[in-house]
């Protein structure tokens, strides 16, 4: 199953700056990386995983990648923030796209293009687009095009994303909102219009 309570004693540190867990015991639920999450909570990736398609996230979701790699194997692979006011925190691991895919249907690693009030927090994550081109979308490793969206990235690397045949955003396409970047590397990310 996609969401199962773990019986092991696992402990991670939530890096979402809006969460204050001081004095709390946080329950981390095992996640296999193959289905979206619609119940607010803290999850961790048990093992390296592959996903053929998109992952819809709803609510206040924290995912610790647990040092593992999540690989997208289809052109539609992405984290899709499906509702207004969805908060997604990704930390401590790698997200990679399989090579030689035209990402026409997705165009991004995280997308919430038509939703307002999204918050995305990324810490300690490497995202590798693996040179996969997107040819018809306003694209980027992060694509958030509506008012009030917040992007906070720390200690992370984004690399090898090709949007030279598309619109905007080789790495980040944020039309309206705020972005805070701290110790972030962008490597070999290109776009047609910047």
GROMACS .gro file of C-alpha atoms in nm:
model
  194
    1UNK     CA    1   0.000   0.000   0.000
    2UNK     CA    2   0.107   0.358  -0.061
    3UNK     CA    3   0.051   0.482   0.293
    4UNK     CA    4   0.128   0.244   0.578
    5UNK     CA    5   0.213   0.317   0.939
    6UNK     CA    6   0.561   0.200   1.020
    7UNK     CA    7   0.636  -0.010   1.324
    8UNK     CA    8   1.001   0.091   1.323
    9UNK     CA    9   1.128   0.378   1.534
   10UNK     CA   10   1.218   0.630   1.266
   11UNK     CA   11   1.313   0.989   1.328
   12UNK     CA   12   1.366   1.272   1.082
   13UNK     CA   13   1.383   1.647   1.129
   14UNK     CA   14   1.108   1.842   0.955
   15UNK     CA   15   1.266   2.134   0.766
   16UNK     CA   16   0.944   2.322   0.691
   17UNK     CA   17   1.001   2.667   0.846
   18UNK     CA   18   0.629   2.705   0.916
   19UNK     CA   19   0.616   2.395   1.135
   20UNK     CA   20   0.705   2.415   1.501
   21UNK     CA   21   0.741   2.065   1.643
   22UNK     CA   22   0.923   2.160   1.961
   23UNK     CA   23   0.811   1.928   2.237
   24UNK     CA   24   0.608   1.717   1.994
   25UNK     CA   25   0.653   1.360   1.881
   26UNK     CA   26   0.617   1.357   1.503
   27UNK     CA   27   0.490   1.038   1.344
   28UNK     CA   28   0.662   0.954   1.015
   29UNK     CA   29   0.468   0.723   0.785
   30UNK     CA   30   0.639   0.496   0.531
   31UNK     CA   31   0.572   0.585   0.167
   32UNK     CA   32   0.659   0.377  -0.138
   33UNK     CA   33   0.685   0.669  -0.381
   34UNK     CA   34   0.428   0.539  -0.630
   35UNK     CA   35   0.105   0.719  -0.536
   36UNK     CA   36   0.004   1.072  -0.447
   37UNK     CA   37  -0.072   1.177  -0.092
   38UNK     CA   38  -0.394   1.342   0.019
   39UNK     CA   39  -0.371   1.310   0.398
   40UNK     CA   40  -0.171   1.579   0.573
   41UNK     CA   41   0.128   1.436   0.754
   42UNK     CA   42   0.496   1.345   0.754
   43UNK     CA   43   0.615   1.067   0.523
   44UNK     CA   44   0.947   0.906   0.436
   45UNK     CA   45   1.057   0.715   0.128
   46UNK     CA   46   1.142   0.359   0.235
   47UNK     CA   47   1.350   0.257  -0.068
   48UNK     CA   48   1.463   0.384  -0.405
   49UNK     CA   49   1.151   0.400  -0.621
   50UNK     CA   50   1.032   0.458  -0.978
   51UNK     CA   51   0.710   0.630  -1.078
   52UNK     CA   52   0.539   0.601  -1.416
   53UNK     CA   53   0.315   0.909  -1.410
   54UNK     CA   54   0.237   1.201  -1.184
   55UNK     CA   55   0.206   1.231  -0.807
   56UNK     CA   56  -0.081   1.450  -0.686
   57UNK     CA   57  -0.029   1.609  -0.346
   58UNK     CA   58  -0.310   1.769  -0.142
   59UNK     CA   59  -0.292   1.926   0.201
   60UNK     CA   60   0.014   1.988   0.417
   61UNK     CA   61   0.258   1.714   0.312
   62UNK     CA   62   0.617   1.663   0.430
   63UNK     CA   63   0.827   1.399   0.250
   64UNK     CA   64   1.172   1.300   0.368
   65UNK     CA   65   1.339   1.117   0.081
   66UNK     CA   66   1.555   0.941   0.337
   67UNK     CA   67   1.867   0.966   0.122
   68UNK     CA   68   1.696   0.761  -0.150
   69UNK     CA   69   1.628   0.833  -0.519
   70UNK     CA   70   1.283   0.871  -0.674
   71UNK     CA   71   1.301   0.830  -1.053
   72UNK     CA   72   1.032   0.942  -1.296
   73UNK     CA   73   1.003   0.695  -1.583
   74UNK     CA   74   0.723   0.857  -1.787
   75UNK     CA   75   0.687   1.196  -1.952
   76UNK     CA   76   0.402   1.287  -1.718
   77UNK     CA   77   0.612   1.242  -1.403
   78UNK     CA   78   0.587   1.536  -1.163
   79UNK     CA   79   0.470   1.637  -0.820
   80UNK     CA   80   0.137   1.805  -0.891
   81UNK     CA   81   0.000   2.036  -0.623
   82UNK     CA   82  -0.365   1.981  -0.687
   83UNK     CA   83  -0.549   2.212  -0.448
   84UNK     CA   84  -0.520   2.571  -0.338
   85UNK     CA   85  -0.321   2.614  -0.017
   86UNK     CA   86  -0.133   2.288  -0.060
   87UNK     CA   87   0.203   2.285   0.119
   88UNK     CA   88   0.469   2.041   0.002
   89UNK     CA   89   0.800   1.991   0.179
   90UNK     CA   90   1.065   1.773   0.012
   91UNK     CA   91   1.391   1.704   0.189
   92UNK     CA   92   1.705   1.487   0.197
   93UNK     CA   93   1.734   1.287  -0.124
   94UNK     CA   94   1.731   1.281  -0.504
   95UNK     CA   95   1.460   1.313  -0.767
   96UNK     CA   96   1.566   1.212  -1.118
   97UNK     CA   97   1.402   1.193  -1.458
   98UNK     CA   98   1.479   0.896  -1.678
   99UNK     CA   99   1.674   1.008  -1.985
  100UNK     CA  100   1.539   1.055  -2.337
  101UNK     CA  101   1.183   1.153  -2.243
  102UNK     CA  102   0.997   1.444  -2.402
  103UNK     CA  103   0.829   1.596  -2.099
  104UNK     CA  104   0.557   1.761  -2.305
  105UNK     CA  105   0.275   1.652  -2.077
  106UNK     CA  106   0.431   1.774  -1.756
  107UNK     CA  107   0.712   2.016  -1.819
  108UNK     CA  108   0.826   2.036  -1.460
  109UNK     CA  109   0.937   1.860  -1.146
  110UNK     CA  110   0.680   2.039  -0.929
  111UNK     CA  111   0.373   2.195  -1.089
  112UNK     CA  112   0.088   2.396  -0.950
  113UNK     CA  113   0.040   2.619  -1.250
  114UNK     CA  114  -0.331   2.692  -1.212
  115UNK     CA  115  -0.361   2.703  -0.833
  116UNK     CA  116  -0.310   2.990  -0.589
  117UNK     CA  117  -0.168   2.991  -0.239
  118UNK     CA  118   0.080   2.706  -0.284
  119UNK     CA  119   0.388   2.669  -0.065
  120UNK     CA  120   0.687   2.459  -0.166
  121UNK     CA  121   0.979   2.399   0.069
  122UNK     CA  122   1.283   2.207  -0.058
  123UNK     CA  123   1.588   2.129   0.152
  124UNK     CA  124   1.883   1.900   0.087
  125UNK     CA  125   1.746   1.771  -0.245
  126UNK     CA  126   1.916   1.711  -0.580
  127UNK     CA  127   1.683   1.727  -0.880
  128UNK     CA  128   1.825   1.597  -1.208
  129UNK     CA  129   1.622   1.660  -1.524
  130UNK     CA  130   1.868   1.433  -1.708
  131UNK     CA  131   1.848   1.650  -2.019
  132UNK     CA  132   1.486   1.559  -2.088
  133UNK     CA  133   1.336   1.827  -2.314
  134UNK     CA  134   0.995   1.983  -2.283
  135UNK     CA  135   0.867   2.123  -2.610
  136UNK     CA  136   0.525   2.281  -2.555
  137UNK     CA  137   0.497   2.395  -2.192
  138UNK     CA  138   0.605   2.698  -1.997
  139UNK     CA  139   0.840   2.484  -1.804
  140UNK     CA  140   1.088   2.455  -1.529
  141UNK     CA  141   1.196   2.224  -1.258
  142UNK     CA  142   0.947   2.429  -1.059
  143UNK     CA  143   0.639   2.571  -1.234
  144UNK     CA  144   0.406   2.790  -1.027
  145UNK     CA  145   0.221   3.056  -1.220
  146UNK     CA  146  -0.042   3.208  -0.991
  147UNK     CA  147  -0.056   3.475  -0.721
  148UNK     CA  148   0.049   3.402  -0.366
  149UNK     CA  149   0.272   3.104  -0.431
  150UNK     CA  150   0.577   3.066  -0.207
  151UNK     CA  151   0.896   2.879  -0.298
  152UNK     CA  152   1.172   2.828  -0.041
  153UNK     CA  153   1.481   2.626  -0.141
  154UNK     CA  154   1.788   2.557   0.071
  155UNK     CA  155   2.101   2.346   0.029
  156UNK     CA  156   1.982   2.192  -0.298
  157UNK     CA  157   2.093   2.138  -0.658
  158UNK     CA  158   1.886   2.158  -0.977
  159UNK     CA  159   2.053   2.040  -1.295
  160UNK     CA  160   2.020   1.922  -1.655
  161UNK     CA  161   1.680   2.063  -1.751
  162UNK     CA  162   1.612   2.155  -2.114
  163UNK     CA  163   1.331   2.398  -2.193
  164UNK     CA  164   1.493   2.558  -2.498
  165UNK     CA  165   1.198   2.469  -2.722
  166UNK     CA  166   0.933   2.578  -2.473
  167UNK     CA  167   0.848   2.903  -2.299
  168UNK     CA  168   0.990   3.030  -1.974
  169UNK     CA  169   1.177   2.889  -1.679
  170UNK     CA  170   1.464   2.653  -1.740
  171UNK     CA  171   1.487   2.603  -1.366
  172UNK     CA  172   1.213   2.807  -1.198
  173UNK     CA  173   0.900   2.952  -1.359
  174UNK     CA  174   0.735   3.166  -1.091
  175UNK     CA  175   0.505   3.430  -1.236
  176UNK     CA  176   0.377   3.586  -0.915
  177UNK     CA  177   0.473   3.509  -0.561
  178UNK     CA  178   0.796   3.490  -0.368
  179UNK     CA  179   1.112   3.282  -0.391
  180UNK     CA  180   1.378   3.246  -0.123
  181UNK     CA  181   1.697   3.065  -0.224
  182UNK     CA  182   1.984   2.980   0.010
  183UNK     CA  183   2.287   2.778  -0.098
  184UNK     CA  184   2.120   2.658  -0.418
  185UNK     CA  185   2.305   2.546  -0.732
  186UNK     CA  186   2.151   2.562  -1.080
  187UNK     CA  187   2.358   2.367  -1.331
  188UNK     CA  188   2.298   2.327  -1.703
  189UNK     CA  189   1.937   2.452  -1.700
  190UNK     CA  190   1.820   2.630  -2.016
  191UNK     CA  191   1.501   2.789  -2.147
  192UNK     CA  192   1.384   2.962  -2.463
  193UNK     CA  193   1.284   3.288  -2.295
  194UNK     CA  194   1.483   3.292  -1.972
   0.00000   0.00000   0.00000
